[in-house]
Amino acid sequence: MQKTVVEIAGVKMDLCRLDTLVVGSGAAGLNAADRLAAHGIRDIAVLTEGLDRGTSRNTGSDKQTYYKLNMSGASPDSARSMAETLFAGGAVHGDIALVQAALSPLCFAHLVDIGVPFPHNEYGEYIGYRTDHDDTTRATSAGPLTSQRMVECLEREVRRRNVPILERMQAVALIPAGPPDARRIAGLLALDLADRRVPRFVLFQCERILWAAGGPAGLYADSVYPPSQSGATGIALEAGAPARNLTEWQYGIASTRFRWNLSGTYQQVLPRYVSTALDGSDEREFLYEYFETDADALGAVFLKGYQWPFDPAKLGVGGSSIVDFAVFRESRERGRRVFLDYRSNPRGVTLPLSAVGIGAEAHAYLARSGAVEGTPFDRLLRMNPDAVDLYASHGIDLARDLLEIAVCAQHCNGGLAGDLWWHSPLRGLYPVGEAAGSFGIHRPGGSALNETQAGSRRAAQHIALQGPARLPDAESFLDEALPVVRRRLSAVSAMMTPELPGDLRLPPGPFRRRLQRRMSDAAGFMRNPEDIRSARDACREELSDPATGQRVGDPGQIPLALGNLDLLIAQYACLSAMLDAAGQDIGSRGSWLALDAQGDRSCAGIRYRLAAPDSGDRIQTCSLTFPAAVPSDRLDPVTGDPADRTDFLPETGFSWNPVRPIPPDDSWFETEWARYRSLWSIDAKEDDGTCSSKT
Ligand SMILES: Cc1cc2nc3c(=O)[nH]c(=O)nc-3n(C[C@H](O)[C@H](O)[C@H](O)COP(=O)(O)OP(=O)(O)OC[C@H]3O[C@@H](n4cnc5c(N)ncnc54)[C@H](O)[C@@H]3O)c2cc1C
């Protein structure tokens, strides 16, 4: 990486030139860096807000799942069969599903080789279990912190290969270049956060960026993403990278004081679901009004253990998603606080637990686990003591404390679009991991972690096949960077103008909380078009303001304010995509319920309709086009801002395209071998440092 100091838009800043940049240090980013280095791409770096940040490093669940090709037992499996399961999720491209499946055993073996402790039996079989949206036993786990184990091992590899890691750097804009029909990446603008009181802008000139910045986690108030993950999808959309399936998220029940998924044993031990008034008085068990019998209610709680995400198809009589619905109604409509209580048994339970009292499935499981006595806490301690310790390590004693919960956003199935090499139509950009829109309506549990490895491996391979980058000179790059740098500098200066009488701008902290509340209220798992439209209009209003609705009192707040700008753009795109989908009259699917007064189904008085079975045959793609630069005759002569505020607003574009099927299985070894030698073989052996282009 070459470093010089340049002056641009009147500001001196560092300019770093390098072959390929990886943004993000989660499971996807670290694997991307490891694979690039393995292919001999030397002039690379990882840019990250922090190795200690992001979803992979800071999250987990009862048994965090990794989805891979079946490698044990007698059940037959193949890449194609796994691709069919991924494809069956709906609104998924078949070729992308096939690549994810085909690379799965390689990625898994790599993780095992570098030390991730996935369990195997005495014969070396990596045994699996069944996960949601899966009819085989492809799931495995390295415990509650699988993704953390993955990043620890991957980081060790990246350090072993001496890849520079640029920590405390925040990407705040991508720099696109080229004509509108052939846009490409020219570089990136970042904030150096080393001195938080005075963040400095830094320019990166690089034409290949692996975008591993994770999901747009900061969008929701009710969220089980770790607070340290916010995401950077908005700035990629701003640069012209299209996204797909932005309507498709996963929501489920999670604790809120310490953010954690309440799946698996947390539900299977049958805690009480209680609500209280805001002051803690008037405690009551609220689930029973939604079920015909107490045993039905407890059976549904048990099922939540492995039917964790909300699913409108599970809202029928006795369905497990009624539990999410009841939690939502209790908190959002009735204004009460909602908790899980492990201290005593739910109403109607007699000991020892019996099939009559809790349902046959729950009873069979708990009896086999030797957990039919005691309180929910006793059963949890017996079946999964780590689950108890985890909360204890965050100051929550489940033997004594109520655990506050909400229905929370957990994963974005959609994201930035890429082809079967994870290459964006914005050339040079490779969205990988959760930033990539590889999934659609449903996905098997654990497939997100497979994506972090398969997508990044594939993108690194594509870059290696092209050989080293040839960068244009710095002067022409600075010309390309100038409008982007100007736009950010002028936003910062508008944010920093002193408070005026009647000023409606908010400081960045309260601004973020309002933005997140807006999304949870209008665009969580319960959606209706009027709420989405007014939330989208509020976003428009803020985007059309030179200061984006924010007032920044001191320079130390600039990183948060620019992070909010990223979220605002992502929120505008998501809400616009949801409105566009509502216009298509899709119905309810995936993990969201479209409220519909004319719907043919009902649950506790609300009406809805399920999406047609073929609704996943099409994929929605969304793109934003921001004005390149506002012409000078439209600028206010005094402030220099556009006279018409709509000059700041992007145009949204949507298309609904048929999914690409899984490619036919017509390979023949002799012909594929020849094709491989002329097209795909990377001459570099691992670590020999050379790489020649064949494409
Ligand atoms: C509670 C919970 C449980 C889950 N359980 C499972 C499970 O069991 N199985 C499964 O498959 N998946 C699960 N997931 C999803 C899975 O953990 C994530 O999809 C995956 O870890 C994402 O990895 P990633 O590398 O793409 O992104 P992340 O791990 O989020 O990493 C993103 C990185 O980008 C950096 N970054 C972001 N923005 C910027 C910026 N502007 N500038 C610089 N750096 C930036 C971050 O600091 C971070 O280093 C779960 C998620 C949650 C929240």
PDB file of N, CA, C and O and ligand atoms in Angstrom, residues 23-29 47-50 53-57 59-61 64-65 147 169-171 212-214 224-226 229 231-232 261 410-411 432-435 443 446-449 452, ligand 1:
ATOM      1  N   VAL A  23     -13.426  -4.593   3.131  1.00  0.00           N
ATOM      2  CA  VAL A  23     -14.067  -3.756   4.152  1.00  0.00           C
ATOM      3  C   VAL A  23     -14.874  -4.661   5.076  1.00  0.00           C
ATOM      4  O   VAL A  23     -15.798  -5.338   4.639  1.00  0.00           O
ATOM      5  N   GLY A  24     -14.486  -4.688   6.350  1.00  0.00           N
ATOM      6  CA  GLY A  24     -15.186  -5.517   7.335  1.00  0.00           C
ATOM      7  C   GLY A  24     -14.305  -6.652   7.813  1.00  0.00           C
ATOM      8  O   GLY A  24     -13.559  -7.251   7.037  1.00  0.00           O
ATOM      9  N   SER A  25     -14.405  -6.958   9.116  1.00  0.00           N
ATOM     10  CA  SER A  25     -13.558  -8.013   9.685  1.00  0.00           C
ATOM     11  C   SER A  25     -14.396  -9.050  10.418  1.00  0.00           C
ATOM     12  O   SER A  25     -14.003  -9.563  11.459  1.00  0.00           O
ATOM     13  N   GLY A  26     -15.576  -9.347   9.872  1.00  0.00           N
ATOM     14  CA  GLY A  26     -16.356 -10.476  10.377  1.00  0.00           C
ATOM     15  C   GLY A  26     -15.892 -11.747   9.687  1.00  0.00           C
ATOM     16  O   GLY A  26     -14.815 -11.799   9.076  1.00  0.00           O
ATOM     17  N   ALA A  27     -16.735 -12.789   9.782  1.00  0.00           N
ATOM     18  CA  ALA A  27     -16.360 -14.070   9.186  1.00  0.00           C
ATOM     19  C   ALA A  27     -16.144 -13.941   7.684  1.00  0.00           C
ATOM     20  O   ALA A  27     -15.270 -14.602   7.106  1.00  0.00           O
ATOM     21  N   ALA A  28     -16.915 -13.071   7.031  1.00  0.00           N
ATOM     22  CA  ALA A  28     -16.773 -12.926   5.580  1.00  0.00           C
ATOM     23  C   ALA A  28     -15.501 -12.149   5.223  1.00  0.00           C
ATOM     24  O   ALA A  28     -14.724 -12.561   4.355  1.00  0.00           O
ATOM     25  N   GLY A  29     -15.273 -11.019   5.895  1.00  0.00           N
ATOM     26  CA  GLY A  29     -14.132 -10.173   5.544  1.00  0.00           C
ATOM     27  C   GLY A  29     -12.807 -10.871   5.814  1.00  0.00           C
ATOM     28  O   GLY A  29     -11.887 -10.838   4.982  1.00  0.00           O
ATOM     29  N   LEU A  47      -9.931  -3.159   6.053  1.00  0.00           N
ATOM     30  CA  LEU A  47     -10.312  -1.907   6.705  1.00  0.00           C
ATOM     31  C   LEU A  47     -11.541  -2.192   7.564  1.00  0.00           C
ATOM     32  O   LEU A  47     -12.521  -2.755   7.080  1.00  0.00           O
ATOM     33  N   THR A  48     -11.486  -1.841   8.817  1.00  0.00           N
ATOM     34  CA  THR A  48     -12.607  -2.186   9.701  1.00  0.00           C
ATOM     35  C   THR A  48     -12.780  -1.175  10.822  1.00  0.00           C
ATOM     36  O   THR A  48     -11.799  -0.592  11.302  1.00  0.00           O
ATOM     37  N   GLU A  49     -14.026  -1.040  11.245  1.00  0.00           N
ATOM     38  CA  GLU A  49     -14.281  -0.197  12.425  1.00  0.00           C
ATOM     39  C   GLU A  49     -13.604  -0.802  13.638  1.00  0.00           C
ATOM     40  O   GLU A  49     -13.241  -0.102  14.561  1.00  0.00           O
ATOM     41  N   GLY A  50     -13.459  -2.130  13.636  1.00  0.00           N
ATOM     42  CA  GLY A  50     -12.766  -2.771  14.755  1.00  0.00           C
ATOM     43  C   GLY A  50     -12.902  -4.270  14.674  1.00  0.00           C
ATOM     44  O   GLY A  50     -13.957  -4.779  14.304  1.00  0.00           O
ATOM     45  N   ARG A  53     -15.722  -5.717  16.630  1.00  0.00           N
ATOM     46  CA  ARG A  53     -17.086  -5.287  16.303  1.00  0.00           C
ATOM     47  C   ARG A  53     -17.737  -6.248  15.311  1.00  0.00           C
ATOM     48  O   ARG A  53     -17.095  -7.150  14.805  1.00  0.00           O
ATOM     49  N   GLY A  54     -19.009  -6.018  15.020  1.00  0.00           N
ATOM     50  CA  GLY A  54     -19.695  -6.810  14.002  1.00  0.00           C
ATOM     51  C   GLY A  54     -20.461  -7.984  14.583  1.00  0.00           C
ATOM     52  O   GLY A  54     -20.317  -8.339  15.758  1.00  0.00           O
ATOM     53  N   THR A  55     -21.274  -8.607  13.729  1.00  0.00           N
ATOM     54  CA  THR A  55     -22.174  -9.671  14.176  1.00  0.00           C
ATOM     55  C   THR A  55     -21.417 -10.955  14.491  1.00  0.00           C
ATOM     56  O   THR A  55     -21.597 -11.555  15.545  1.00  0.00           O
ATOM     57  N   SER A  56     -20.534 -11.382  13.582  1.00  0.00           N
ATOM     58  CA  SER A  56     -19.865 -12.671  13.786  1.00  0.00           C
ATOM     59  C   SER A  56     -19.145 -12.698  15.125  1.00  0.00           C
ATOM     60  O   SER A  56     -19.181 -13.690  15.851  1.00  0.00           O
ATOM     61  N   ARG A  57     -18.469 -11.617  15.450  1.00  0.00           N
ATOM     62  CA  ARG A  57     -17.633 -11.588  16.651  1.00  0.00           C
ATOM     63  C   ARG A  57     -18.480 -11.548  17.922  1.00  0.00           C
ATOM     64  O   ARG A  57     -18.053 -12.011  18.966  1.00  0.00           O
ATOM     65  N   THR A  59     -22.002 -12.343  18.426  1.00  0.00           N
ATOM     66  CA  THR A  59     -23.324 -12.919  18.539  1.00  0.00           C
ATOM     67  C   THR A  59     -23.276 -14.425  18.657  1.00  0.00           C
ATOM     68  O   THR A  59     -22.213 -15.032  18.558  1.00  0.00           O
ATOM     69  N   GLY A  60     -24.430 -14.998  18.855  1.00  0.00           N
ATOM     70  CA  GLY A  60     -24.525 -16.441  18.961  1.00  0.00           C
ATOM     71  C   GLY A  60     -25.926 -16.813  19.362  1.00  0.00           C
ATOM     72  O   GLY A  60     -26.826 -15.983  19.314  1.00  0.00           O
ATOM     73  N   SER A  61     -26.109 -18.028  19.740  1.00  0.00           N
ATOM     74  CA  SER A  61     -27.430 -18.453  20.208  1.00  0.00           C
ATOM     75  C   SER A  61     -27.239 -19.718  21.028  1.00  0.00           C
ATOM     76  O   SER A  61     -26.111 -20.161  21.256  1.00  0.00           O
ATOM     77  N   GLN A  64     -25.320 -22.169  18.041  1.00  0.00           N
ATOM     78  CA  GLN A  64     -25.250 -21.397  16.789  1.00  0.00           C
ATOM     79  C   GLN A  64     -24.887 -22.323  15.628  1.00  0.00           C
ATOM     80  O   GLN A  64     -23.889 -23.041  15.673  1.00  0.00           O
ATOM     81  N   THR A  65     -25.704 -22.268  14.601  1.00  0.00           N
ATOM     82  CA  THR A  65     -25.696 -23.299  13.574  1.00  0.00           C
ATOM     83  C   THR A  65     -24.887 -22.912  12.346  1.00  0.00           C
ATOM     84  O   THR A  65     -24.943 -21.769  11.888  1.00  0.00           O
ATOM     85  N   SER A 147     -19.795 -18.493  15.435  1.00  0.00           N
ATOM     86  CA  SER A 147     -19.233 -17.443  14.569  1.00  0.00           C
ATOM     87  C   SER A 147     -18.024 -16.784  15.237  1.00  0.00           C
ATOM     88  O   SER A 147     -17.077 -16.371  14.561  1.00  0.00           O
ATOM     89  N   MET A 169     -11.208   2.371  11.460  1.00  0.00           N
ATOM     90  CA  MET A 169     -11.446   3.095  10.201  1.00  0.00           C
ATOM     91  C   MET A 169     -12.892   2.853   9.811  1.00  0.00           C
ATOM     92  O   MET A 169     -13.346   1.706   9.793  1.00  0.00           O
ATOM     93  N   GLN A 170     -13.609   3.908   9.474  1.00  0.00           N
ATOM     94  CA  GLN A 170     -15.018   3.773   9.102  1.00  0.00           C
ATOM     95  C   GLN A 170     -15.184   4.193   7.638  1.00  0.00           C
ATOM     96  O   GLN A 170     -14.880   5.341   7.289  1.00  0.00           O
ATOM     97  N   ALA A 171     -15.636   3.273   6.804  1.00  0.00           N
ATOM     98  CA  ALA A 171     -15.925   3.627   5.410  1.00  0.00           C
ATOM     99  C   ALA A 171     -17.138   4.550   5.411  1.00  0.00           C
ATOM    100  O   ALA A 171     -18.171   4.205   5.995  1.00  0.00           O
ATOM    101  N   ALA A 212     -17.556  -6.578   2.850  1.00  0.00           N
ATOM    102  CA  ALA A 212     -17.938  -7.544   3.889  1.00  0.00           C
ATOM    103  C   ALA A 212     -18.370  -6.790   5.139  1.00  0.00           C
ATOM    104  O   ALA A 212     -18.001  -7.138   6.254  1.00  0.00           O
ATOM    105  N   ALA A 213     -19.159  -5.731   4.935  1.00  0.00           N
ATOM    106  CA  ALA A 213     -19.531  -4.841   6.042  1.00  0.00           C
ATOM    107  C   ALA A 213     -20.742  -5.341   6.813  1.00  0.00           C
ATOM    108  O   ALA A 213     -21.267  -4.636   7.676  1.00  0.00           O
ATOM    109  N   GLY A 214     -21.222  -6.555   6.510  1.00  0.00           N
ATOM    110  CA  GLY A 214     -22.326  -7.143   7.276  1.00  0.00           C
ATOM    111  C   GLY A 214     -23.679  -6.579   6.884  1.00  0.00           C
ATOM    112  O   GLY A 214     -23.812  -5.799   5.938  1.00  0.00           O
ATOM    113  N   VAL A 224     -31.820  -7.869  17.628  1.00  0.00           N
ATOM    114  CA  VAL A 224     -30.933  -8.767  18.377  1.00  0.00           C
ATOM    115  C   VAL A 224     -29.527  -8.758  17.777  1.00  0.00           C
ATOM    116  O   VAL A 224     -28.646  -9.502  18.198  1.00  0.00           O
ATOM    117  N   TYR A 225     -29.323  -7.888  16.783  1.00  0.00           N
ATOM    118  CA  TYR A 225     -27.946  -7.691  16.309  1.00  0.00           C
ATOM    119  C   TYR A 225     -27.129  -7.074  17.440  1.00  0.00           C
ATOM    120  O   TYR A 225     -27.660  -6.275  18.228  1.00  0.00           O
ATOM    121  N   PRO A 226     -25.834  -7.366  17.499  1.00  0.00           N
ATOM    122  CA  PRO A 226     -25.033  -6.706  18.536  1.00  0.00           C
ATOM    123  C   PRO A 226     -24.980  -5.198  18.280  1.00  0.00           C
ATOM    124  O   PRO A 226     -24.950  -4.774  17.124  1.00  0.00           O
ATOM    125  N   GLN A 229     -22.703  -3.601  15.585  1.00  0.00           N
ATOM    126  CA  GLN A 229     -22.853  -3.761  14.140  1.00  0.00           C
ATOM    127  C   GLN A 229     -23.927  -2.807  13.645  1.00  0.00           C
ATOM    128  O   GLN A 229     -25.075  -2.868  14.072  1.00  0.00           O
ATOM    129  N   GLY A 231     -23.598  -1.588   9.949  1.00  0.00           N
ATOM    130  CA  GLY A 231     -23.709  -1.919   8.526  1.00  0.00           C
ATOM    131  C   GLY A 231     -23.323  -0.750   7.652  1.00  0.00           C
ATOM    132  O   GLY A 231     -23.137   0.375   8.135  1.00  0.00           O
ATOM    133  N   ALA A 232     -23.199  -1.004   6.363  1.00  0.00           N
ATOM    134  CA  ALA A 232     -22.798   0.052   5.428  1.00  0.00           C
ATOM    135  C   ALA A 232     -23.457  -0.161   4.062  1.00  0.00           C
ATOM    136  O   ALA A 232     -22.899   0.229   3.036  1.00  0.00           O
ATOM    137  N   ASN A 261     -30.631 -14.301  21.050  1.00  0.00           N
ATOM    138  CA  ASN A 261     -31.726 -15.106  20.479  1.00  0.00           C
ATOM    139  C   ASN A 261     -32.292 -16.059  21.529  1.00  0.00           C
ATOM    140  O   ASN A 261     -31.525 -16.824  22.111  1.00  0.00           O
ATOM    141  N   GLN A 410     -33.251  -9.908  13.156  1.00  0.00           N
ATOM    142  CA  GLN A 410     -32.049 -10.717  13.423  1.00  0.00           C
ATOM    143  C   GLN A 410     -31.169 -10.884  12.201  1.00  0.00           C
ATOM    144  O   GLN A 410     -29.964 -11.070  12.308  1.00  0.00           O
ATOM    145  N   HIS A 411     -31.744 -10.880  11.001  1.00  0.00           N
ATOM    146  CA  HIS A 411     -30.922 -11.131   9.816  1.00  0.00           C
ATOM    147  C   HIS A 411     -31.594 -10.529   8.595  1.00  0.00           C
ATOM    148  O   HIS A 411     -32.819 -10.578   8.477  1.00  0.00           O
ATOM    149  N   VAL A 432     -20.114  -9.571  -0.046  1.00  0.00           N
ATOM    150  CA  VAL A 432     -20.033 -10.952   0.455  1.00  0.00           C
ATOM    151  C   VAL A 432     -20.560 -10.997   1.887  1.00  0.00           C
ATOM    152  O   VAL A 432     -20.652  -9.973   2.560  1.00  0.00           O
ATOM    153  N   GLY A 433     -20.885 -12.209   2.360  1.00  0.00           N
ATOM    154  CA  GLY A 433     -21.421 -12.342   3.714  1.00  0.00           C
ATOM    155  C   GLY A 433     -22.819 -11.751   3.776  1.00  0.00           C
ATOM    156  O   GLY A 433     -23.566 -11.755   2.798  1.00  0.00           O
ATOM    157  N   GLU A 434     -23.164 -11.223   4.936  1.00  0.00           N
ATOM    158  CA  GLU A 434     -24.544 -10.741   5.091  1.00  0.00           C
ATOM    159  C   GLU A 434     -24.806  -9.491   4.255  1.00  0.00           C
ATOM    160  O   GLU A 434     -25.969  -9.158   3.987  1.00  0.00           O
ATOM    161  N   ALA A 435     -23.772  -8.783   3.848  1.00  0.00           N
ATOM    162  CA  ALA A 435     -23.983  -7.613   2.991  1.00  0.00           C
ATOM    163  C   ALA A 435     -24.547  -8.020   1.638  1.00  0.00           C
ATOM    164  O   ALA A 435     -25.160  -7.211   0.936  1.00  0.00           O
ATOM    165  N   ARG A 443     -34.455 -19.197   4.455  1.00  0.00           N
ATOM    166  CA  ARG A 443     -33.157 -19.852   4.279  1.00  0.00           C
ATOM    167  C   ARG A 443     -32.995 -20.869   5.398  1.00  0.00           C
ATOM    168  O   ARG A 443     -33.512 -20.660   6.508  1.00  0.00           O
ATOM    169  N   GLY A 446     -28.405 -21.521   9.676  1.00  0.00           N
ATOM    170  CA  GLY A 446     -26.976 -21.821   9.548  1.00  0.00           C
ATOM    171  C   GLY A 446     -26.404 -21.474   8.190  1.00  0.00           C
ATOM    172  O   GLY A 446     -25.186 -21.417   8.015  1.00  0.00           O
ATOM    173  N   SER A 447     -27.286 -21.222   7.207  1.00  0.00           N
ATOM    174  CA  SER A 447     -26.769 -20.950   5.857  1.00  0.00           C
ATOM    175  C   SER A 447     -26.110 -19.574   5.769  1.00  0.00           C
ATOM    176  O   SER A 447     -25.309 -19.323   4.867  1.00  0.00           O
ATOM    177  N   ALA A 448     -26.440 -18.667   6.711  1.00  0.00           N
ATOM    178  CA  ALA A 448     -25.788 -17.350   6.681  1.00  0.00           C
ATOM    179  C   ALA A 448     -24.290 -17.515   6.929  1.00  0.00           C
ATOM    180  O   ALA A 448     -23.464 -16.839   6.302  1.00  0.00           O
ATOM    181  N   LEU A 449     -23.938 -18.414   7.834  1.00  0.00           N
ATOM    182  CA  LEU A 449     -22.502 -18.601   8.108  1.00  0.00           C
ATOM    183  C   LEU A 449     -21.818 -19.308   6.938  1.00  0.00           C
ATOM    184  O   LEU A 449     -20.660 -19.018   6.623  1.00  0.00           O
ATOM    185  N   THR A 452     -20.990 -16.616   4.499  1.00  0.00           N
ATOM    186  CA  THR A 452     -19.818 -15.774   4.802  1.00  0.00           C
ATOM    187  C   THR A 452     -18.542 -16.385   4.214  1.00  0.00           C
ATOM    188  O   THR A 452     -17.638 -15.659   3.806  1.00  0.00           O
TER     189      THR A 452
HETATM  190  C1  LIG B   1     -28.410 -13.221  17.406  1.00  0.00           C
HETATM  191  C2  LIG B   1     -27.959 -13.780  16.098  1.00  0.00           C
HETATM  192  C3  LIG B   1     -27.835 -15.160  15.943  1.00  0.00           C
HETATM  193  C4  LIG B   1     -27.422 -15.684  14.727  1.00  0.00           C
HETATM  194  N1  LIG B   1     -27.330 -17.041  14.599  1.00  0.00           N
HETATM  195  C5  LIG B   1     -26.947 -17.554  13.421  1.00  0.00           C
HETATM  196  C6  LIG B   1     -26.835 -18.952  13.250  1.00  0.00           C
HETATM  197  O1  LIG B   1     -27.084 -19.734  14.166  1.00  0.00           O
HETATM  198  N2  LIG B   1     -26.433 -19.419  12.040  1.00  0.00           N
HETATM  199  C7  LIG B   1     -26.157 -18.580  10.989  1.00  0.00           C
HETATM  200  O2  LIG B   1     -25.798 -19.055   9.907  1.00  0.00           O
HETATM  201  N3  LIG B   1     -26.252 -17.243  11.142  1.00  0.00           N
HETATM  202  C8  LIG B   1     -26.629 -16.713  12.314  1.00  0.00           C
HETATM  203  N4  LIG B   1     -26.719 -15.368  12.447  1.00  0.00           N
HETATM  204  C9  LIG B   1     -26.313 -14.520  11.309  1.00  0.00           C
HETATM  205  C10 LIG B   1     -24.780 -14.485  11.168  1.00  0.00           C
HETATM  206  O3  LIG B   1     -24.202 -14.423  12.456  1.00  0.00           O
HETATM  207  C11 LIG B   1     -24.345 -13.263  10.343  1.00  0.00           C
HETATM  208  O4  LIG B   1     -25.065 -13.244   9.126  1.00  0.00           O
HETATM  209  C12 LIG B   1     -22.855 -13.296  10.035  1.00  0.00           C
HETATM  210  O5  LIG B   1     -22.088 -13.418  11.216  1.00  0.00           O
HETATM  211  C13 LIG B   1     -22.444 -12.036   9.279  1.00  0.00           C
HETATM  212  O6  LIG B   1     -21.061 -12.078   9.047  1.00  0.00           O
HETATM  213  P1  LIG B   1     -20.386 -10.956   8.150  1.00  0.00           P
HETATM  214  O7  LIG B   1     -18.935 -11.219   8.143  1.00  0.00           O
HETATM  215  O8  LIG B   1     -21.091 -10.847   6.843  1.00  0.00           O
HETATM  216  O9  LIG B   1     -20.701  -9.579   8.912  1.00  0.00           O
HETATM  217  P2  LIG B   1     -20.269  -9.122  10.389  1.00  0.00           P
HETATM  218  O10 LIG B   1     -19.783 -10.235  11.198  1.00  0.00           O
HETATM  219  O11 LIG B   1     -21.409  -8.316  10.902  1.00  0.00           O
HETATM  220  O12 LIG B   1     -19.039  -8.175  10.125  1.00  0.00           O
HETATM  221  C14 LIG B   1     -19.183  -6.890   9.551  1.00  0.00           C
HETATM  222  C15 LIG B   1     -17.873  -6.171   9.712  1.00  0.00           C
HETATM  223  O13 LIG B   1     -17.909  -4.962   8.972  1.00  0.00           O
HETATM  224  C16 LIG B   1     -17.470  -3.890   9.795  1.00  0.00           C
HETATM  225  N5  LIG B   1     -18.111  -2.674   9.300  1.00  0.00           N
HETATM  226  C17 LIG B   1     -19.428  -2.419   9.174  1.00  0.00           C
HETATM  227  N6  LIG B   1     -19.606  -1.190   8.667  1.00  0.00           N
HETATM  228  C18 LIG B   1     -18.375  -0.675   8.457  1.00  0.00           C
HETATM  229  C19 LIG B   1     -17.899   0.564   7.939  1.00  0.00           C
HETATM  230  N7  LIG B   1     -18.722   1.541   7.545  1.00  0.00           N
HETATM  231  N8  LIG B   1     -16.562   0.766   7.870  1.00  0.00           N
HETATM  232  C20 LIG B   1     -15.685  -0.195   8.273  1.00  0.00           C
HETATM  233  N9  LIG B   1     -16.090  -1.393   8.770  1.00  0.00           N
HETATM  234  C21 LIG B   1     -17.421  -1.613   8.843  1.00  0.00           C
HETATM  235  C22 LIG B   1     -17.915  -4.302  11.187  1.00  0.00           C
HETATM  236  O14 LIG B   1     -17.210  -3.586  12.188  1.00  0.00           O
HETATM  237  C23 LIG B   1     -17.548  -5.790  11.146  1.00  0.00           C
HETATM  238  O15 LIG B   1     -16.165  -5.953  11.358  1.00  0.00           O
HETATM  239  C24 LIG B   1     -27.115 -14.819  13.650  1.00  0.00           C
HETATM  240  C25 LIG B   1     -27.220 -13.442  13.817  1.00  0.00           C
HETATM  241  C26 LIG B   1     -27.634 -12.919  15.026  1.00  0.00           C
HETATM  242  C27 LIG B   1     -27.729 -11.426  15.173  1.00  0.00           C
END
